[in-house]
PDB file of C-alpha atoms in Angstrom:
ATOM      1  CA  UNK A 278      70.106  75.462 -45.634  1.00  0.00           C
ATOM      2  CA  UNK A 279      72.095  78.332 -45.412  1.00  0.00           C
ATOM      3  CA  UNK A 280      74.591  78.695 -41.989  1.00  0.00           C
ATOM      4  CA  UNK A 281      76.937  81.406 -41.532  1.00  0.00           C
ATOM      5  CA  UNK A 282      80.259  80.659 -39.464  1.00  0.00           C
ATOM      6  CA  UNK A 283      82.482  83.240 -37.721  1.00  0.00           C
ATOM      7  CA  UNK A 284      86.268  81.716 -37.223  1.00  0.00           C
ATOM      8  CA  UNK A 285      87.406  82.472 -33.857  1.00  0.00           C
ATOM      9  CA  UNK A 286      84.619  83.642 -30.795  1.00  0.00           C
ATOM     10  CA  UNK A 287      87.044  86.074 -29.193  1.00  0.00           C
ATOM     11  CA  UNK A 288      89.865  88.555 -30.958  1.00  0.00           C
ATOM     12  CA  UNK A 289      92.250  90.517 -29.221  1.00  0.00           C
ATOM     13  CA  UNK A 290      94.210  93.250 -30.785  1.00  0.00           C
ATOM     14  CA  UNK A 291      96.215  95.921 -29.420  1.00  0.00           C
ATOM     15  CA  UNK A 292      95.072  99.860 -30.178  1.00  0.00           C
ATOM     16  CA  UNK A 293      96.288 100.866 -33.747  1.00  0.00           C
ATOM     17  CA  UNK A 294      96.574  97.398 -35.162  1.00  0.00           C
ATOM     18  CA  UNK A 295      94.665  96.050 -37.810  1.00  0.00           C
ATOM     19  CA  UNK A 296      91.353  94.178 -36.734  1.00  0.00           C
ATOM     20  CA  UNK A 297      90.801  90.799 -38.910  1.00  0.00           C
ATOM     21  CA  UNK A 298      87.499  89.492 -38.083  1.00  0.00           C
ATOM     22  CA  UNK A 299      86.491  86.218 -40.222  1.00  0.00           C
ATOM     23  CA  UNK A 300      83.048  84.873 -41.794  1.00  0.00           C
ATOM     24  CA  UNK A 301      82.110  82.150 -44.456  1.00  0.00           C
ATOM     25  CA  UNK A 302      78.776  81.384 -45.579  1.00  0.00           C
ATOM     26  CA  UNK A 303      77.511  78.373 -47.126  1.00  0.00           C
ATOM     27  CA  UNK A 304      74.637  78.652 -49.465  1.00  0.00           C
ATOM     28  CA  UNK A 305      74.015  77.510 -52.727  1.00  0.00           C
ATOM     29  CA  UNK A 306      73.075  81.145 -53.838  1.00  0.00           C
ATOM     30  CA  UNK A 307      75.397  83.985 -53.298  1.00  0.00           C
ATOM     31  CA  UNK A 308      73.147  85.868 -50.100  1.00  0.00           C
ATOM     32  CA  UNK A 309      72.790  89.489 -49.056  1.00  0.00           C
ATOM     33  CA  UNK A 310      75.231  89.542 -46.268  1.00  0.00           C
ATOM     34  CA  UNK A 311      75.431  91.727 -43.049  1.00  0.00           C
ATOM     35  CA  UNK A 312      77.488  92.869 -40.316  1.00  0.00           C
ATOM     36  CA  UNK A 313      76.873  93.918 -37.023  1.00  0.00           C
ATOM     37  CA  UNK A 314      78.106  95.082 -33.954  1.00  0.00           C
ATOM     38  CA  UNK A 315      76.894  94.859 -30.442  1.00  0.00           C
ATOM     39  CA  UNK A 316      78.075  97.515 -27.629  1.00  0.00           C
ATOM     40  CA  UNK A 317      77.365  95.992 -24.095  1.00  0.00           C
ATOM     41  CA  UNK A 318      73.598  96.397 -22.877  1.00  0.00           C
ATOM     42  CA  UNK A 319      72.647  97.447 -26.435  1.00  0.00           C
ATOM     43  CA  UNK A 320      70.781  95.763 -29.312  1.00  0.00           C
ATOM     44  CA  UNK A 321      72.988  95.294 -32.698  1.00  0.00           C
ATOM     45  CA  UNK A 322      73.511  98.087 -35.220  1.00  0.00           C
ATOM     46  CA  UNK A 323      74.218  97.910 -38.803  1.00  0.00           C
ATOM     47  CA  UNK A 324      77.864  98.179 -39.433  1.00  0.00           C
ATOM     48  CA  UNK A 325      77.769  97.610 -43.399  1.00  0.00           C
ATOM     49  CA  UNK A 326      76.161  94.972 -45.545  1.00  0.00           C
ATOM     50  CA  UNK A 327      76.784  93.733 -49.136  1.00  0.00           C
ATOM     51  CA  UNK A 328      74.068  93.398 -51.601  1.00  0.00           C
ATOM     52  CA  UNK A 329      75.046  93.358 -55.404  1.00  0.00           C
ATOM     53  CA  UNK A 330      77.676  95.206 -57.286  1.00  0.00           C
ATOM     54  CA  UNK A 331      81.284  96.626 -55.709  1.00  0.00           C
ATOM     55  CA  UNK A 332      82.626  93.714 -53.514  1.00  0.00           C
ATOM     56  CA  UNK A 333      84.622  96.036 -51.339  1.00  0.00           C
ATOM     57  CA  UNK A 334      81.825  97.690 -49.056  1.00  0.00           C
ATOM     58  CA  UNK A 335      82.643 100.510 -46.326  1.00  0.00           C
ATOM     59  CA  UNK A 336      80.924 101.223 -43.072  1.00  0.00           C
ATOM     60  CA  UNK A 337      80.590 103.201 -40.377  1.00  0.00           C
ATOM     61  CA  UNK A 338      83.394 103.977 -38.246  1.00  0.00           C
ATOM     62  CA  UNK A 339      86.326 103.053 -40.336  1.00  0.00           C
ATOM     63  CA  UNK A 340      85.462  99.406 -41.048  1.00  0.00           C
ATOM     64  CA  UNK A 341      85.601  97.340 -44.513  1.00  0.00           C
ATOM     65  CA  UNK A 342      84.326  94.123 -45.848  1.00  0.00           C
ATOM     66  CA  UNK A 343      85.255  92.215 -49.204  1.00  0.00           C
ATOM     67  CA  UNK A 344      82.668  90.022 -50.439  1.00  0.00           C
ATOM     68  CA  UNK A 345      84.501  87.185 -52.211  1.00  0.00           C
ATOM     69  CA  UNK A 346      82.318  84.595 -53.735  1.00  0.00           C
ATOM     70  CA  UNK A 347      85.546  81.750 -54.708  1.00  0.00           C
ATOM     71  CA  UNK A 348      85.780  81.619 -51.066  1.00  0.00           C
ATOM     72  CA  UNK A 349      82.416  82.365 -49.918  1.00  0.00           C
ATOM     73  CA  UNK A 350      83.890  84.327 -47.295  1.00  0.00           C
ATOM     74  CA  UNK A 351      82.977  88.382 -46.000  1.00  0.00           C
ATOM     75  CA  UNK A 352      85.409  88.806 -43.345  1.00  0.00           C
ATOM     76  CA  UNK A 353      85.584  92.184 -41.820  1.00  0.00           C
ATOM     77  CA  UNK A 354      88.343  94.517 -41.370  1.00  0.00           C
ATOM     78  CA  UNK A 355      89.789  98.043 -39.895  1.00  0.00           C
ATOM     79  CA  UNK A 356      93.002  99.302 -40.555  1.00  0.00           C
ATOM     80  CA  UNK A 357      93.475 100.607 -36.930  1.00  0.00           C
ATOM     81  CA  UNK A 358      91.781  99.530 -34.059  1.00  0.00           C
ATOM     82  CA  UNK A 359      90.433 101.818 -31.306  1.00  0.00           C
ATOM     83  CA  UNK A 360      89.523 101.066 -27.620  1.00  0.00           C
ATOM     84  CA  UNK A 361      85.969 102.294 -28.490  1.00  0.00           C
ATOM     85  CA  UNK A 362      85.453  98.966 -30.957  1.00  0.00           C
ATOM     86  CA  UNK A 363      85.941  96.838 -28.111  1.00  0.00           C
ATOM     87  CA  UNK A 364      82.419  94.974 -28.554  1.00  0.00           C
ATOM     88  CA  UNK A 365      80.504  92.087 -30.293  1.00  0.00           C
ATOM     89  CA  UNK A 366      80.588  91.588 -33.875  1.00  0.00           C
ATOM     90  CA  UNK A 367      77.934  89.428 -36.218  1.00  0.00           C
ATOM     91  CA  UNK A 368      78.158  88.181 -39.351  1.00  0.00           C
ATOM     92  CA  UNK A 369      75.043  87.807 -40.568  1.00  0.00           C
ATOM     93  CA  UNK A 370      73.570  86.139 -44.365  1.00  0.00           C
ATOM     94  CA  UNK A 371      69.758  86.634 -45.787  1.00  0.00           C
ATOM     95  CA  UNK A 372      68.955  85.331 -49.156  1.00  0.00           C
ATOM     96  CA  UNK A 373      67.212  87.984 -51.909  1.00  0.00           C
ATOM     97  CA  UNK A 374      64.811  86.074 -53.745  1.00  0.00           C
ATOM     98  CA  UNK A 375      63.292  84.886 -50.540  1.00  0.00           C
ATOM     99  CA  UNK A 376      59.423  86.097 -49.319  1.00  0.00           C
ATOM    100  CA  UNK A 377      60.328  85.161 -45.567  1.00  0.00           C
ATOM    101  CA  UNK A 378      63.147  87.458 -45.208  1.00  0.00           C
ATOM    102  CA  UNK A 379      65.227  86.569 -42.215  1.00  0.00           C
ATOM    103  CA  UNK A 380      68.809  87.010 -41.291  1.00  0.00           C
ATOM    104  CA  UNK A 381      71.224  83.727 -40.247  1.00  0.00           C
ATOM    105  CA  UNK A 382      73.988  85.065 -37.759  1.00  0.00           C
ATOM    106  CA  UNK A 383      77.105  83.655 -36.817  1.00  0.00           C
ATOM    107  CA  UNK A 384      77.975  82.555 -32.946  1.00  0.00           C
ATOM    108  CA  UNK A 385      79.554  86.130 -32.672  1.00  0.00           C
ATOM    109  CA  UNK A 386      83.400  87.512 -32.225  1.00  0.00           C
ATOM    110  CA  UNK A 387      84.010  89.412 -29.584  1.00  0.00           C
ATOM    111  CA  UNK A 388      86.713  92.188 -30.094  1.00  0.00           C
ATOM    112  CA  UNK A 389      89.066  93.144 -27.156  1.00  0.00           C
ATOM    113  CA  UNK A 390      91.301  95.762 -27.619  1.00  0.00           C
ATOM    114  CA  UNK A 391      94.541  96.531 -25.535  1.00  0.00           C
ATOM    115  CA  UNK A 392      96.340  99.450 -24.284  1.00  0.00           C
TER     116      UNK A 392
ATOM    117  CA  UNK B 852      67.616 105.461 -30.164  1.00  0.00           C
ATOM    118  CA  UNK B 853      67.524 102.875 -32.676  1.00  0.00           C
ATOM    119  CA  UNK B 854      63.613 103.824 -32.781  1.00  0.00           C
ATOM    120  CA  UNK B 855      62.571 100.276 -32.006  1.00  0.00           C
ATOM    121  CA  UNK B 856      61.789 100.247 -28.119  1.00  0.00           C
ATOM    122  CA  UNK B 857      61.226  96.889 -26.112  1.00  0.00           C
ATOM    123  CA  UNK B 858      59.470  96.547 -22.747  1.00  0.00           C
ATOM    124  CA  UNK B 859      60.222  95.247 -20.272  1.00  0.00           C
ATOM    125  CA  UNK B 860      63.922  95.562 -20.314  1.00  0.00           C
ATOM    126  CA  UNK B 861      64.519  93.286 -17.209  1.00  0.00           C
ATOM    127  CA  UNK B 862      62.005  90.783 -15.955  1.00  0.00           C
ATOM    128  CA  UNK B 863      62.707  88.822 -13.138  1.00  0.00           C
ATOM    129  CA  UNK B 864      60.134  85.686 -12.848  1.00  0.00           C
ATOM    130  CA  UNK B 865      60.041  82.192 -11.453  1.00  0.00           C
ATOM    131  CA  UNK B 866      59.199  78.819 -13.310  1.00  0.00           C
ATOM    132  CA  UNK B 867      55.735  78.117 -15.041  1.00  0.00           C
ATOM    133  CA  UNK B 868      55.489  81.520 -15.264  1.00  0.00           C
ATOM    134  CA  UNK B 869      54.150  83.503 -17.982  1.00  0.00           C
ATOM    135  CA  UNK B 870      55.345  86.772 -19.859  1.00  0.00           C
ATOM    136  CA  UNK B 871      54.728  89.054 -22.418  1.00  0.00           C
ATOM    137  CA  UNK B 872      57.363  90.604 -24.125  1.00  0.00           C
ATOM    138  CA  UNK B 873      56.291  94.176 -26.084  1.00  0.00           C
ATOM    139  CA  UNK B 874      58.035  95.579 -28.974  1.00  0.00           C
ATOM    140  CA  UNK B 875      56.989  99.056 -31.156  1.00  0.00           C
ATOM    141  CA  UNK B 876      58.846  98.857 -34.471  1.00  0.00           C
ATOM    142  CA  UNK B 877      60.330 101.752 -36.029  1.00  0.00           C
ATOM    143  CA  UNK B 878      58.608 104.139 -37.671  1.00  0.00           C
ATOM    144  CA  UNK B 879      57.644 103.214 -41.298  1.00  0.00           C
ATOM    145  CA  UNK B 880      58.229  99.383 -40.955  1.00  0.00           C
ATOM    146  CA  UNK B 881      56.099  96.334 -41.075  1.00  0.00           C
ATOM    147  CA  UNK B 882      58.156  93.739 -40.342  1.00  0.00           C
ATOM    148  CA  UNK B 883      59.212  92.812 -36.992  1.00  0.00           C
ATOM    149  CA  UNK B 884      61.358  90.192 -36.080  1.00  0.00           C
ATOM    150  CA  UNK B 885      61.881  88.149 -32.588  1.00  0.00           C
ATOM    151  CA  UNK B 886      65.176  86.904 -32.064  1.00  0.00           C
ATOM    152  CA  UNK B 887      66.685  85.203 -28.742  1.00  0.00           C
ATOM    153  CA  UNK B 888      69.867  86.135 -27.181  1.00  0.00           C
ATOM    154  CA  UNK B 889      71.692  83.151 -25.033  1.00  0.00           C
ATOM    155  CA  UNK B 890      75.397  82.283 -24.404  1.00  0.00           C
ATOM    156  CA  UNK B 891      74.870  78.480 -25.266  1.00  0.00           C
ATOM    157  CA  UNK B 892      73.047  79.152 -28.346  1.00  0.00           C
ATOM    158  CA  UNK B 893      73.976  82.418 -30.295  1.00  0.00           C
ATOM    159  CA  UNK B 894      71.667  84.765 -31.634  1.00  0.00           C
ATOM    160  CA  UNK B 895      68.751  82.438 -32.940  1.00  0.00           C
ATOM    161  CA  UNK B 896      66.002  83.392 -34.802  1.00  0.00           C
ATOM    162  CA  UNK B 897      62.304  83.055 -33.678  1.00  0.00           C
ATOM    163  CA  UNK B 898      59.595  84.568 -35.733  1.00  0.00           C
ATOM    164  CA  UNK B 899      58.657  87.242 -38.659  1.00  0.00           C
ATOM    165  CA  UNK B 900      55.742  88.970 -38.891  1.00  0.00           C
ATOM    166  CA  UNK B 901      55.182  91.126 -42.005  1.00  0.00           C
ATOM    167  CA  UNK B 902      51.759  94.112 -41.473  1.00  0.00           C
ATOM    168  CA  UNK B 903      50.114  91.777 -39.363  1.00  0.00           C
ATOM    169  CA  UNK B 904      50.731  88.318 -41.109  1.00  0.00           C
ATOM    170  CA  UNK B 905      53.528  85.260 -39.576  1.00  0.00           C
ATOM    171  CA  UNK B 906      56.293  85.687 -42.764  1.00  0.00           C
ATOM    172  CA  UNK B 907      58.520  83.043 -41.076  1.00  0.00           C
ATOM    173  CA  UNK B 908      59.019  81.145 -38.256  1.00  0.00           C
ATOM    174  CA  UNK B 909      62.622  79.962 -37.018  1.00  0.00           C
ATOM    175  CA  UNK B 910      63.503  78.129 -33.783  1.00  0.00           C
ATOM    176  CA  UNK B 911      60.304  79.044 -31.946  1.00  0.00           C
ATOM    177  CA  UNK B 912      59.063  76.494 -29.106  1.00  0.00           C
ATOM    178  CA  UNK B 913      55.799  75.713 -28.804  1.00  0.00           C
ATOM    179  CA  UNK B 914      55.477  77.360 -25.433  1.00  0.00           C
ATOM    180  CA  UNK B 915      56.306  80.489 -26.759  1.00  0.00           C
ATOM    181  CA  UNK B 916      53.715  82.756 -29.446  1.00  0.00           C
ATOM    182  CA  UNK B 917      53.472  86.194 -31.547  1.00  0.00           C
ATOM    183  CA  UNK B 918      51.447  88.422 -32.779  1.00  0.00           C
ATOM    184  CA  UNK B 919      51.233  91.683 -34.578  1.00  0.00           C
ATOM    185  CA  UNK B 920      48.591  93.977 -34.181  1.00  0.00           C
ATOM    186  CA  UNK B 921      46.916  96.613 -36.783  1.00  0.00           C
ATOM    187  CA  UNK B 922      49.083  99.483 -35.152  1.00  0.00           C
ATOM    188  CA  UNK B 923      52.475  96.973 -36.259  1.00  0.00           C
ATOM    189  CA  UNK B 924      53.371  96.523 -32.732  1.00  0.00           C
ATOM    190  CA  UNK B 925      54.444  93.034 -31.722  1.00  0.00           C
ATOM    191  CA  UNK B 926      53.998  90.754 -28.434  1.00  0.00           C
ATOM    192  CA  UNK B 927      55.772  87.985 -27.447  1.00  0.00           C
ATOM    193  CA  UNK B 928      54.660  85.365 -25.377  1.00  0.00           C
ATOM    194  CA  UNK B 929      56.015  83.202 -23.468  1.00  0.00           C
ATOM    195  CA  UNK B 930      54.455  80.677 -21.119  1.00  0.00           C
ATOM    196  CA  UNK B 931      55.359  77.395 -18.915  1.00  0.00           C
ATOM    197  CA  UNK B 932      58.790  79.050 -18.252  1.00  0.00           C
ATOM    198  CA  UNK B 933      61.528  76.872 -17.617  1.00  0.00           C
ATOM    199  CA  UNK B 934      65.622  77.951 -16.441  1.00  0.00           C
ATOM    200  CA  UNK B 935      66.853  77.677 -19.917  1.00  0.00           C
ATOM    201  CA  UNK B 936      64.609  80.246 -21.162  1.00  0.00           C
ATOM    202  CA  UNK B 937      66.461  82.801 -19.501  1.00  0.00           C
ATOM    203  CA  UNK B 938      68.012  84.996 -22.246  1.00  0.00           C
ATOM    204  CA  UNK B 939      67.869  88.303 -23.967  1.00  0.00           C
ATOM    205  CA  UNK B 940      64.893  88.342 -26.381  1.00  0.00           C
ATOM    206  CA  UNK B 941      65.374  91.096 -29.592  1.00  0.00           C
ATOM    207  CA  UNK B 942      63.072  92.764 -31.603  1.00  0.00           C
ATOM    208  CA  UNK B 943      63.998  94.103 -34.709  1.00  0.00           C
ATOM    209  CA  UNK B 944      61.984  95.792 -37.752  1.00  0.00           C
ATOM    210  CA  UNK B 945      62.735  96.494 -41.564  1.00  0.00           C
ATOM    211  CA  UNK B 946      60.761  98.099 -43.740  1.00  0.00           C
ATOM    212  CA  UNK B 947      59.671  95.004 -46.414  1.00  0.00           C
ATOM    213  CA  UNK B 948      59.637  91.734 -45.342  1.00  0.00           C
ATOM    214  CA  UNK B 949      62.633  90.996 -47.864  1.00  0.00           C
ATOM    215  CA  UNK B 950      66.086  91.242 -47.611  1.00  0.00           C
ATOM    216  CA  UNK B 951      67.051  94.015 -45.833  1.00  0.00           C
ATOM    217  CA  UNK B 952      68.503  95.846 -42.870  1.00  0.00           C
ATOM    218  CA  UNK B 953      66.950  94.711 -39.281  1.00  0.00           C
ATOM    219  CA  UNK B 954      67.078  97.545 -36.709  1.00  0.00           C
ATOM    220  CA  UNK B 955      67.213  95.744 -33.555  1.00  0.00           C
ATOM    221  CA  UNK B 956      65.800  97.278 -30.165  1.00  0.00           C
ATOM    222  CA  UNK B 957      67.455  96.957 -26.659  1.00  0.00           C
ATOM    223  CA  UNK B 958      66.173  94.103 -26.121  1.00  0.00           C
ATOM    224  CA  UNK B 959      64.486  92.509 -22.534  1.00  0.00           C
ATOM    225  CA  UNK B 960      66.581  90.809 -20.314  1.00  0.00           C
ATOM    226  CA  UNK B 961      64.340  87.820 -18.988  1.00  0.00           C
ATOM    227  CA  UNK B 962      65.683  85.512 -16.131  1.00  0.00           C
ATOM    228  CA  UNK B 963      63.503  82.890 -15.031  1.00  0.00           C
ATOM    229  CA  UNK B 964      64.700  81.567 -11.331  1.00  0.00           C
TER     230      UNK B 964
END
């Protein structure tokens, strides 16, 4: 079974510094993999996900994420944080040759960012 | 607006109660997707349904049943309450019932006192 694990439940960074947010899969087949964000009192939103081809995949609002298969890791970054990315961030995984498409999250990070 | 709306988005009820969570999926998709919201347990994954027909099924209890109807608009129900089903329940939709992007709604805050 597939499980998707986030390394570290809370990150704190101050304003301009680079965010670092980690995630490892483990599945015997390289998955589709997602991430997510979560603003207080709102549902998730897409941030970027990976599906085949470049490993390096942009998303909205400045953020990155480098698929790399050795490590079986997606971890998510952004140059220079800003107060507004304060929020929840999900890894998720979904496997491509499946019928019963569903996504496997991770516990969650939750980004703080200081003054 | 995401374009997938949940109702209720608080519910207040007491145990052995029943509810019924409502969820429209966005325009254009047939799947929708149920997932539950707690601090203990993460973001865990409930049920699929795919135009009309249960796709998957994840950590659902028994107490707790789906549907989809012909207009793709999904219910949620959830019976014999107990505390620990307090939570934030999410629906989400995609387009296929593959891979893909979820677009999640609000979501309804339930607390069961």
């Amino acid at each position: 079974a597939q499980s998707v694990t986030q390394l570290g439940s809370h990150v704190s960074v101050s304003e301009g510094a680079l965010v670092l947010l980690r995630c490892n899969y483990s599945s015997s087949v390289p998955p589709y993999l997602f991430w997510y964000v979560q603003y207080p009192n709102q549902g998730l939103q897409l941030l970027l996900k990976y599906t085949t081809g470049a490993t390096l995949v942009k998303g909205i609002n400045g953020f990155e994420a480098e698929f790399k298969k050795s490590e079986t890791s997606f971890h998510l970054t952004k140059p220079s944080a800003h107060m507004s990315d304060a929020a929840e961030y999900f890894c998720a995984a979904e496997l491509y040759n499946t019928n019963a498409g569903k996504s496997t999250f991770g516990d969650g990070t939750t980004l703080t960012v200081k003054p | 607006d995401s374009g997938v709306t949940q109702t209720p988005k608080h519910l207040i009820t007491a145990t052995g109660q029943r509810v019924t969570l409502r969820c429209s999926p966005r325009s254009g998709d047939l799947s929708v997707y149920w997932y539950q919201q707690s601090l203990d347990q993460g973001l865990q994954f409930l049920i699929q349904y795919y135009n009309g027909e249960e796709r998957a099924k994840g950590n659902i209890l028994e107490r707790f049943s789906a549907q989809q109807f012909p207009d793709l608009h999904s219910e949620l129900n959830l019976s014999s309450l107990e505390l620990g089903d307090s939570a934030l329940y999410f629906c989400a939709s995609s387009v296929t019932s593959g891979a893909n992007v979820l677009t999640f709604g609000a979501g309804s805050r339930l607390t069961v006192l």
